[in-house]
Amino acid sequence: MLTKRLIACLDVRDGKLAKSVKFVDTKDIGDPVAKAREYYDDGLDELVFYDITASSDERRIMLDVVEAVAAEVFIPLSVGGGVRTVADATDLRLAGAEKINVNSAAVQRPGLIDECAHALGNQNVVLSMDVLCVEASAAVPSGYEIVINGGRLRTGRDALAWALEGVKRGAGELVVNSIDADGTRDGYELALTRLLSEAVRVPVIASGGAGRPAHLVEALTEGAADAVLVASMVHFGDYRCSELKQALADAGLPMRMRW
Amino acid sequence: MPETVIVDYDAGNLRSVQRACAEVGLAAEISADPARLRRADRIIFPGVGQAGSAMATLNRTGLADALRERLGEGVPVLGICLGLQISLDHSEEGDTPTLGLVAGETRRFQFDDPSLKVPHMGWNTLSLRQLHPVLEDLHEDDAFYFVHSYYTAPQDPAVVLAEVTYEQPFCCALGKDNYVGVQFHTEKSGRAGLALLARFAAWDGVFKAAAGEASRAH
């Protein structure tokens, strides 16, 4: 039986691992690798790196991190942040990322999705969407609006319409990140997750807001998500990956429990 | 010194496979050179991407002929994902004639349940159909990582080594003589996947299918 996936997200800012540990030394990029290894050993199903920054120096650091992780972690790696061209995507692929996440740049230039899907295959292109709950309007009939540039710029674009367009252009998977829920630890935005998951035929990953194992269960049942993405929950040591997977299995969800 | 070659035919990121091989002590070289393939004594044939463009590259470069030759000479070959799919006669993807190492075809998923997602993406467990040296010692809870929108339908059930269920059971590992192909990404399937690669690294290429198809020429 196809299992649900537990995905951990590591944010890398200015070459440093953000959220997870409070390190100050930019050269200390061994740490994301150690974290990745720890999660892999503890049964994580998939790993995502987001690079919040984008200068060429930082891109190099990101490539080094991906390369180091890919050398010792044998589960799917997904990388995003600052992917603007097929060349960016290809560099990350060569460094060892299976999947490439596109976000803001795809909203600004939707053809990027087509180009990446053509170059890498649909299944390797993930459309990551940052979504804000708004009042429904003619422009945003679903009541969910796409926001870009790390949550700073509202686009006036409807999230449901964008998800459908993204899939049509070749995205093989969606990450649905709720800005309202992000960081609250009050649970995922279930209505949004379900709306998008039922609208598309590609897998949907719920992201933003997880604080307790019950939230993960909700996202995979009520939210109809195929996978759940966690960050703070595991980075701060509140929960172990294996513990979260056990909680999901105990709730009756199919999980990979042997690793 | 045994030489393992990972066939490079512009079909996806081969370094993941190379890294996983290194992890189990198998030094493998990535090569697009048919002459190099002809000297290999173990071959890994991975791939993601589109069947049509993959076959065009294999035929144009002479890699397809070199691969057939080595198969005929008994060299162990492991196909992964697209490398499995194009071992059959035909693929529905782009209506493409494929290598024809094993009788049958590759079909697009068509589900009765419209809510089922395509691709079949994620970790899934196998149901073993017969013993094979490369699939020995599997635990029933060992899951492997799948990402695909097409599946293989071999003509002769005797070549099917394992099935996986996604609405319906379908073939996800097949074996014929010295060729073994898997639909899942063994290089991305954690320790279960690495163990499979280690067994392939140790395999002498000898396998007799339960019955049937064994006599079909390469």
Coordinates of C-alpha atoms in Angstrom, one line a residue:
Chain A
M1 CA 0.0 0.0 0.0
L2 CA 1.2 3.5 -0.8
T3 CA 2.3 5.1 2.4
K4 CA 1.8 8.8 3.5
R5 CA 5.1 10.7 3.6
L6 CA 6.7 12.6 6.4
I7 CA 8.8 15.3 5.0
A8 CA 11.2 17.6 7.0
C9 CA 12.0 21.0 5.7
L10 CA 15.4 22.6 6.4
D11 CA 15.6 26.3 5.7
V12 CA 19.0 27.6 4.7
R13 CA 19.4 31.3 5.0
D14 CA 22.7 33.0 4.0
G15 CA 24.3 29.6 4.0
K16 CA 23.2 29.0 7.6
L17 CA 20.6 26.5 8.7
A18 CA 17.7 28.6 9.9
K19 CA 15.1 27.5 12.4
S20 CA 16.9 24.3 13.3
V21 CA 19.9 25.4 15.3
K22 CA 21.2 28.7 16.4
F23 CA 24.5 28.7 14.8
V24 CA 26.4 31.8 13.9
D25 CA 29.4 30.6 11.9
T26 CA 28.6 30.8 8.2
K27 CA 31.3 28.3 7.5
D28 CA 29.7 25.7 9.7
I29 CA 27.6 24.2 7.0
G30 CA 28.4 20.7 8.2
D31 CA 25.4 21.1 10.4
P32 CA 22.5 20.8 7.9
V33 CA 24.2 17.6 6.8
A34 CA 24.3 16.2 10.3
K35 CA 20.6 17.1 10.8
A36 CA 19.7 15.5 7.5
R37 CA 21.6 12.3 8.5
E38 CA 19.9 12.2 11.9
Y39 CA 16.5 12.4 10.3
Y40 CA 17.4 9.8 7.7
D41 CA 18.5 7.4 10.4
D42 CA 15.3 8.1 12.2
G43 CA 13.0 7.1 9.3
L44 CA 12.3 10.4 7.5
D45 CA 10.7 9.8 4.1
E46 CA 11.9 12.8 2.2
L47 CA 13.9 15.9 2.8
V48 CA 13.4 19.5 1.5
F49 CA 15.9 22.3 1.5
Y50 CA 14.7 25.8 1.0
D51 CA 17.3 28.5 0.2
I52 CA 15.7 31.8 1.2
T53 CA 18.5 33.8 -0.3
A54 CA 19.8 33.9 -3.8
S55 CA 23.1 35.6 -4.5
S56 CA 25.7 33.6 -6.4
D57 CA 27.9 33.0 -3.3
E58 CA 25.0 31.7 -1.4
R59 CA 23.9 29.5 -4.3
R60 CA 27.3 27.9 -4.2
I61 CA 27.0 27.1 -0.5
M62 CA 23.5 25.6 -1.2
L63 CA 24.9 23.4 -3.9
D64 CA 27.7 22.3 -1.5
V65 CA 25.1 21.5 1.2
V66 CA 22.9 19.5 -1.3
E67 CA 26.0 17.6 -2.5
A68 CA 27.1 16.7 1.0
V69 CA 23.6 15.6 2.0
A70 CA 23.1 13.6 -1.2
A71 CA 26.3 11.7 -0.5
E72 CA 25.0 10.1 2.6
V73 CA 21.2 10.4 2.7
F74 CA 19.4 7.9 0.4
I75 CA 15.9 9.2 0.3
P76 CA 14.4 11.8 -2.1
L77 CA 15.8 15.3 -1.8
S78 CA 13.8 18.3 -2.9
V79 CA 15.3 21.8 -3.2
G80 CA 13.9 25.2 -3.7
G81 CA 14.4 28.9 -3.3
G82 CA 15.6 31.2 -5.9
V83 CA 15.1 28.9 -8.8
R84 CA 14.6 31.3 -11.8
T85 CA 15.9 29.4 -14.7
V86 CA 16.3 25.9 -16.0
A87 CA 20.1 26.4 -15.4
D88 CA 19.4 27.0 -11.7
A89 CA 17.3 23.8 -11.6
T90 CA 19.9 21.8 -13.5
D91 CA 22.7 22.9 -11.1
L92 CA 20.7 21.7 -8.2
R93 CA 19.9 18.4 -9.9
L94 CA 23.5 17.8 -10.6
A95 CA 24.3 18.5 -7.0
G96 CA 21.9 15.7 -6.0
A97 CA 18.4 17.1 -5.7
E98 CA 15.7 14.9 -7.3
K99 CA 13.0 17.4 -7.1
I100 CA 13.1 21.1 -7.8
N101 CA 10.7 23.5 -6.1
V102 CA 9.6 26.7 -7.9
N103 CA 7.7 29.4 -6.3
S104 CA 7.9 33.2 -6.8
A105 CA 9.7 33.1 -10.1
A106 CA 7.1 30.8 -11.5
V107 CA 4.3 33.2 -10.5
Q108 CA 6.2 36.0 -12.2
R109 CA 7.0 33.9 -15.2
P110 CA 4.7 30.8 -15.4
G111 CA 6.7 29.5 -18.4
L112 CA 9.4 28.5 -16.0
I113 CA 7.2 25.5 -14.9
D114 CA 6.9 24.3 -18.5
E115 CA 10.6 24.7 -19.1
C116 CA 11.6 22.9 -15.9
A117 CA 9.0 20.1 -16.6
H118 CA 10.4 19.7 -20.1
A119 CA 14.0 19.6 -18.9
L120 CA 13.6 17.5 -15.7
G121 CA 10.3 15.6 -16.2
N122 CA 7.0 16.6 -14.6
Q123 CA 7.5 14.3 -11.5
N124 CA 10.6 16.3 -10.6
V125 CA 9.0 19.7 -10.6
V126 CA 7.3 20.8 -7.5
L127 CA 5.1 24.0 -7.4
S128 CA 5.5 25.5 -4.0
M129 CA 2.7 28.0 -3.2
D130 CA 2.5 30.5 -0.3
V131 CA -1.2 31.2 0.3
L132 CA -3.0 33.8 2.3
C133 CA -6.7 33.6 3.3
V134 CA -8.6 36.6 2.0
E135 CA -12.1 37.7 1.4
A136 CA -13.4 36.1 -1.8
S137 CA -13.6 38.5 -4.7
A138 CA -13.9 38.4 -8.5
A139 CA -10.2 38.1 -8.8
V140 CA -9.8 35.7 -6.0
P141 CA -13.0 33.6 -6.0
S142 CA -11.6 30.8 -3.8
G143 CA -10.8 33.2 -1.0
Y144 CA -7.1 32.2 -1.1
E145 CA -4.5 34.4 -2.6
I146 CA -1.0 33.7 -3.8
V147 CA 1.7 35.7 -2.1
I148 CA 5.3 35.7 -3.3
N149 CA 8.8 36.8 -2.2
G150 CA 8.7 35.0 1.1
G151 CA 5.3 36.2 2.1
R152 CA 6.0 39.9 1.3
L153 CA 4.2 40.5 -1.9
R154 CA 0.5 39.9 -2.6
T155 CA -0.2 39.0 -6.2
G156 CA -4.0 39.3 -6.5
R157 CA -3.9 35.8 -8.0
D158 CA -6.3 33.0 -7.0
A159 CA -4.6 30.1 -5.4
L160 CA -6.9 27.5 -6.8
A161 CA -6.6 28.8 -10.3
W162 CA -2.8 29.0 -9.9
A163 CA -2.6 25.4 -8.7
L164 CA -4.6 24.2 -11.7
E165 CA -2.5 26.3 -14.1
G166 CA 0.7 25.0 -12.5
V167 CA -0.3 21.4 -12.9
K168 CA -1.4 22.0 -16.5
R169 CA 2.0 23.5 -17.2
G170 CA 3.7 20.4 -15.8
A171 CA 4.1 20.6 -12.0
G172 CA 4.2 17.1 -10.7
E173 CA 3.4 17.9 -7.1
L174 CA 2.2 20.9 -5.0
V175 CA 3.4 22.2 -1.7
V176 CA 0.7 24.2 -0.1
N177 CA 2.1 26.6 2.5
S178 CA -0.5 28.5 4.5
I179 CA 0.9 31.9 5.6
D180 CA -1.9 32.2 8.1
A181 CA -1.0 28.9 9.8
D182 CA 2.8 29.2 9.4
G183 CA 4.6 29.2 12.6
T184 CA 1.5 29.2 14.7
R185 CA 1.8 25.5 15.7
D186 CA -2.1 25.5 15.7
G187 CA -2.4 23.1 12.9
Y188 CA -2.4 23.1 9.1
E189 CA -4.9 25.1 7.1
L190 CA -7.1 22.1 6.4
A191 CA -9.8 23.7 4.2
L192 CA -7.2 25.1 1.8
T193 CA -5.2 21.8 1.7
R194 CA -8.4 19.8 0.9
L195 CA -9.6 22.3 -1.7
L196 CA -6.3 22.0 -3.6
S197 CA -5.8 18.3 -3.1
E198 CA -9.3 17.5 -4.5
A199 CA -8.8 19.9 -7.4
V200 CA -5.6 18.3 -8.8
R201 CA -4.5 14.8 -9.7
V202 CA -0.9 15.3 -8.5
P203 CA 0.2 14.7 -4.9
V204 CA -0.3 17.6 -2.5
I205 CA 2.0 18.3 0.5
A206 CA 0.5 20.2 3.4
S207 CA 2.9 22.8 4.9
G208 CA 2.8 25.4 7.7
G209 CA 1.3 25.3 11.1
A210 CA 2.1 21.8 12.5
G211 CA 2.6 21.7 16.2
R212 CA 1.3 18.4 17.4
P213 CA 1.1 14.9 15.9
A214 CA -2.7 15.2 15.7
H215 CA -2.2 18.1 13.2
L216 CA -0.4 15.7 10.9
V217 CA -3.2 13.2 11.1
E218 CA -5.8 15.9 10.3
A219 CA -3.8 17.1 7.3
L220 CA -3.7 13.5 5.9
T221 CA -7.3 12.8 6.6
E222 CA -9.5 15.9 6.6
G223 CA -7.0 17.8 4.6
A224 CA -6.7 15.0 2.0
A225 CA -3.0 15.6 1.7
D226 CA -0.6 13.0 0.4
A227 CA 2.3 14.1 2.6
V228 CA 3.0 16.4 5.5
L229 CA 5.9 18.8 5.8
V230 CA 7.3 19.6 9.3
A231 CA 10.0 22.0 10.4
S232 CA 10.0 23.4 13.9
M233 CA 8.4 20.3 15.4
V234 CA 11.5 18.2 14.7
H235 CA 14.2 20.9 14.5
F236 CA 13.8 22.0 18.1
G237 CA 13.8 18.4 19.4
D238 CA 10.1 18.5 20.5
Y239 CA 9.5 15.4 18.4
R240 CA 11.5 12.8 16.7
C241 CA 10.7 11.7 13.1
S242 CA 10.1 8.1 14.2
E243 CA 7.8 9.3 17.0
L244 CA 5.7 11.3 14.5
K245 CA 5.5 8.3 12.1
Q246 CA 4.5 6.0 14.9
A247 CA 1.7 8.5 15.9
L248 CA 0.5 8.5 12.3
A249 CA 0.6 4.7 12.1
D250 CA -1.3 4.5 15.4
A251 CA -4.0 6.7 13.9
G252 CA -4.4 4.1 11.1
L253 CA -2.5 5.9 8.4
P254 CA -0.3 3.8 6.1
M255 CA 3.3 4.7 6.9
R256 CA 6.8 3.3 6.2
M257 CA 7.7 1.9 9.6
R258 CA 10.8 -0.1 8.8
W259 CA 14.0 1.6 7.8
Chain B
M1 CA 39.3 -5.5 -11.6
P2 CA 35.5 -5.7 -12.2
E3 CA 34.1 -2.7 -13.9
T4 CA 30.6 -1.4 -13.4
V5 CA 29.1 1.1 -15.8
I6 CA 26.0 3.3 -15.3
V7 CA 24.6 4.0 -18.7
D8 CA 24.3 7.7 -19.5
Y9 CA 21.7 8.3 -22.1
D10 CA 20.5 11.8 -21.1
A11 CA 17.9 10.3 -18.9
G12 CA 18.0 12.0 -15.5
N13 CA 20.4 12.4 -12.7
L14 CA 22.7 9.4 -12.6
R15 CA 24.9 10.6 -9.8
S16 CA 22.3 9.5 -7.2
V17 CA 22.7 6.0 -8.5
Q18 CA 26.5 6.3 -8.5
R19 CA 26.5 7.6 -4.9
A20 CA 24.3 4.8 -3.7
C21 CA 26.6 2.3 -5.4
A22 CA 29.6 3.8 -3.7
E23 CA 27.8 3.5 -0.4
V24 CA 27.6 -0.3 -0.8
G25 CA 31.2 -0.5 -2.0
L26 CA 30.5 -0.7 -5.8
A27 CA 32.7 1.7 -7.7
A28 CA 30.7 2.5 -10.8
E29 CA 31.6 4.8 -13.7
I30 CA 29.0 6.9 -15.6
S31 CA 29.5 6.5 -19.3
A32 CA 27.8 7.3 -22.6
D33 CA 30.4 5.5 -24.6
P34 CA 29.2 2.2 -26.3
A35 CA 32.9 1.0 -26.4
R36 CA 33.1 1.5 -22.6
L37 CA 29.8 -0.4 -22.2
R38 CA 31.3 -3.3 -24.2
R39 CA 34.1 -3.7 -21.6
A40 CA 31.8 -3.5 -18.6
D41 CA 31.2 -6.6 -16.6
R42 CA 28.2 -5.2 -14.7
I43 CA 25.8 -2.7 -16.0
I44 CA 23.2 -0.4 -14.4
F45 CA 20.6 1.1 -16.6
P46 CA 18.7 3.8 -14.7
G47 CA 16.6 6.6 -16.0
V48 CA 13.8 9.0 -15.6
G49 CA 12.3 11.0 -18.4
Q50 CA 10.4 10.2 -21.5
A51 CA 10.6 6.9 -23.3
G52 CA 10.7 8.4 -26.8
S53 CA 13.6 10.7 -26.3
A54 CA 15.4 8.0 -24.3
M55 CA 15.1 5.5 -27.1
A56 CA 16.2 8.0 -29.7
T57 CA 19.4 8.7 -27.7
L58 CA 20.0 5.0 -27.2
N59 CA 19.6 4.1 -30.9
R60 CA 21.5 7.1 -32.2
T61 CA 24.6 6.6 -29.9
G62 CA 24.8 2.9 -30.4
L63 CA 24.3 2.3 -26.7
A64 CA 21.2 0.2 -27.4
D65 CA 23.3 -2.3 -29.5
A66 CA 26.1 -2.4 -27.0
L67 CA 23.6 -3.1 -24.2
R68 CA 22.0 -6.0 -26.2
E69 CA 25.4 -7.4 -26.9
R70 CA 26.5 -7.4 -23.3
L71 CA 23.1 -8.9 -22.2
G72 CA 23.7 -11.7 -24.7
E73 CA 27.1 -12.3 -23.2
G74 CA 25.6 -12.9 -19.7
V75 CA 26.7 -9.6 -18.0
P76 CA 24.4 -8.8 -15.1
V77 CA 22.2 -5.8 -15.9
L78 CA 20.0 -3.8 -13.5
G79 CA 17.3 -1.6 -15.1
I80 CA 15.8 1.1 -12.8
C81 CA 12.5 3.0 -13.5
L82 CA 12.6 4.1 -17.2
G83 CA 15.5 1.6 -17.5
L84 CA 13.0 -1.1 -16.6
Q85 CA 10.1 0.3 -18.8
I86 CA 12.1 0.4 -22.0
S87 CA 13.2 -3.2 -21.6
L88 CA 9.8 -4.3 -22.9
D89 CA 8.7 -4.2 -26.6
H90 CA 6.7 -1.1 -26.6
S91 CA 5.7 1.9 -24.5
E92 CA 2.4 3.8 -24.7
E93 CA 4.5 6.9 -23.8
G94 CA 4.8 8.6 -27.2
D95 CA 3.8 5.2 -28.8
T96 CA 7.5 4.2 -28.7
P97 CA 9.0 0.9 -29.8
T98 CA 11.4 0.0 -27.0
L99 CA 14.3 -2.5 -26.5
G100 CA 12.3 -5.7 -26.6
L101 CA 14.5 -7.6 -24.1
V102 CA 11.3 -8.9 -22.4
A103 CA 8.0 -9.4 -24.2
G104 CA 5.3 -7.0 -23.1
E105 CA 4.5 -3.3 -23.0
T106 CA 4.6 -0.2 -20.8
R107 CA 1.2 1.3 -20.2
R108 CA -0.1 4.6 -18.7
F109 CA -2.0 4.3 -15.4
Q110 CA -5.8 4.4 -15.9
F111 CA -7.7 4.3 -12.7
D112 CA -11.3 3.6 -12.0
D113 CA -11.0 5.8 -8.9
P114 CA -10.7 9.4 -10.3
S115 CA -9.2 10.7 -7.0
L116 CA -6.1 8.5 -7.3
K117 CA -3.0 10.7 -7.9
V118 CA -0.7 10.3 -10.9
P119 CA 2.2 9.8 -10.7
H120 CA 2.2 6.9 -8.2
M121 CA 4.6 8.8 -5.9
G122 CA 6.0 7.7 -2.6
W123 CA 7.0 4.6 -0.6
N124 CA 5.2 1.4 -1.2
T125 CA 5.8 -2.3 -0.2
L126 CA 6.3 -5.2 -2.5
S127 CA 4.6 -8.6 -2.9
L128 CA 7.2 -11.1 -3.9
R129 CA 6.1 -13.5 -6.7
Q130 CA 9.3 -15.6 -6.9
L131 CA 12.7 -15.8 -5.5
H132 CA 15.6 -13.9 -7.2
P133 CA 19.1 -13.4 -5.9
V134 CA 18.7 -9.6 -6.1
L135 CA 15.5 -9.6 -4.1
E136 CA 16.6 -12.0 -1.4
D137 CA 16.1 -11.3 2.3
L138 CA 13.4 -8.7 1.8
H139 CA 11.2 -8.1 4.8
E140 CA 7.5 -7.7 4.0
D141 CA 7.5 -4.2 5.5
D142 CA 10.4 -3.0 3.4
A143 CA 9.1 -0.1 1.4
F144 CA 10.7 1.4 -1.8
Y145 CA 10.4 4.8 -3.3
F146 CA 8.3 5.0 -6.5
V147 CA 7.7 7.9 -8.9
H148 CA 6.1 7.0 -12.2
S149 CA 3.0 7.5 -14.4
Y150 CA 3.5 4.3 -16.5
Y151 CA 3.8 0.7 -15.5
T152 CA 5.1 -2.5 -17.0
A153 CA 2.9 -5.3 -18.2
P154 CA 5.1 -8.2 -19.3
Q155 CA 3.4 -10.8 -21.4
D156 CA 4.7 -13.8 -19.5
P157 CA 3.8 -13.9 -15.8
A158 CA 6.9 -16.1 -15.2
V159 CA 9.2 -13.0 -15.5
V160 CA 7.4 -11.2 -12.7
L161 CA 9.5 -11.1 -9.5
A162 CA 7.4 -8.7 -7.5
E163 CA 4.2 -6.7 -7.6
V164 CA 3.1 -3.5 -5.9
T165 CA -0.5 -2.4 -5.4
Y166 CA -1.8 1.0 -6.4
E167 CA -5.5 0.4 -6.9
Q168 CA -4.4 -2.7 -8.8
P169 CA -1.4 -4.9 -8.4
F170 CA 1.1 -4.4 -11.1
C171 CA 4.6 -5.7 -11.9
C172 CA 7.4 -3.7 -10.3
A173 CA 10.3 -6.0 -10.6
L174 CA 11.0 -8.5 -13.4
G175 CA 13.8 -10.9 -14.2
K176 CA 14.9 -12.7 -17.3
D177 CA 18.3 -14.5 -17.4
N178 CA 20.9 -11.9 -16.5
Y179 CA 18.6 -8.9 -16.7
V180 CA 16.7 -7.6 -13.7
G181 CA 14.6 -4.5 -13.7
V182 CA 12.9 -2.6 -10.9
Q183 CA 10.3 0.2 -11.2
F184 CA 11.2 1.8 -7.9
H185 CA 14.2 4.0 -7.2
T186 CA 16.4 1.6 -5.3
E187 CA 19.0 4.3 -5.0
K188 CA 16.5 6.5 -3.1
S189 CA 14.9 3.8 -1.0
G190 CA 16.9 4.0 2.2
R191 CA 18.6 0.9 3.6
A192 CA 16.2 -1.5 1.8
G193 CA 17.2 0.0 -1.5
L194 CA 21.0 0.0 -0.7
A195 CA 20.7 -3.7 0.3
L196 CA 19.2 -4.5 -3.0
L197 CA 22.1 -2.7 -4.8
A198 CA 24.5 -4.6 -2.7
R199 CA 22.9 -7.9 -3.8
F200 CA 23.0 -6.8 -7.4
A201 CA 26.7 -6.0 -6.9
A202 CA 27.3 -9.6 -5.8
W203 CA 25.0 -11.3 -8.3
D204 CA 26.6 -13.6 -10.9
G205 CA 23.8 -12.9 -13.4
V206 CA 22.4 -16.4 -13.2
F207 CA 18.6 -16.7 -12.9
K208 CA 16.1 -19.2 -14.2
A209 CA 12.5 -17.9 -14.4
A210 CA 9.8 -20.2 -13.0
A211 CA 8.8 -21.2 -16.6
G212 CA 8.0 -19.9 -20.0
E213 CA 9.9 -16.9 -21.4
A214 CA 13.4 -18.2 -20.7
S215 CA 14.1 -19.2 -24.2
R216 CA 13.2 -15.9 -26.0
A217 CA 16.3 -14.6 -27.7
H218 CA 17.8 -11.2 -26.9

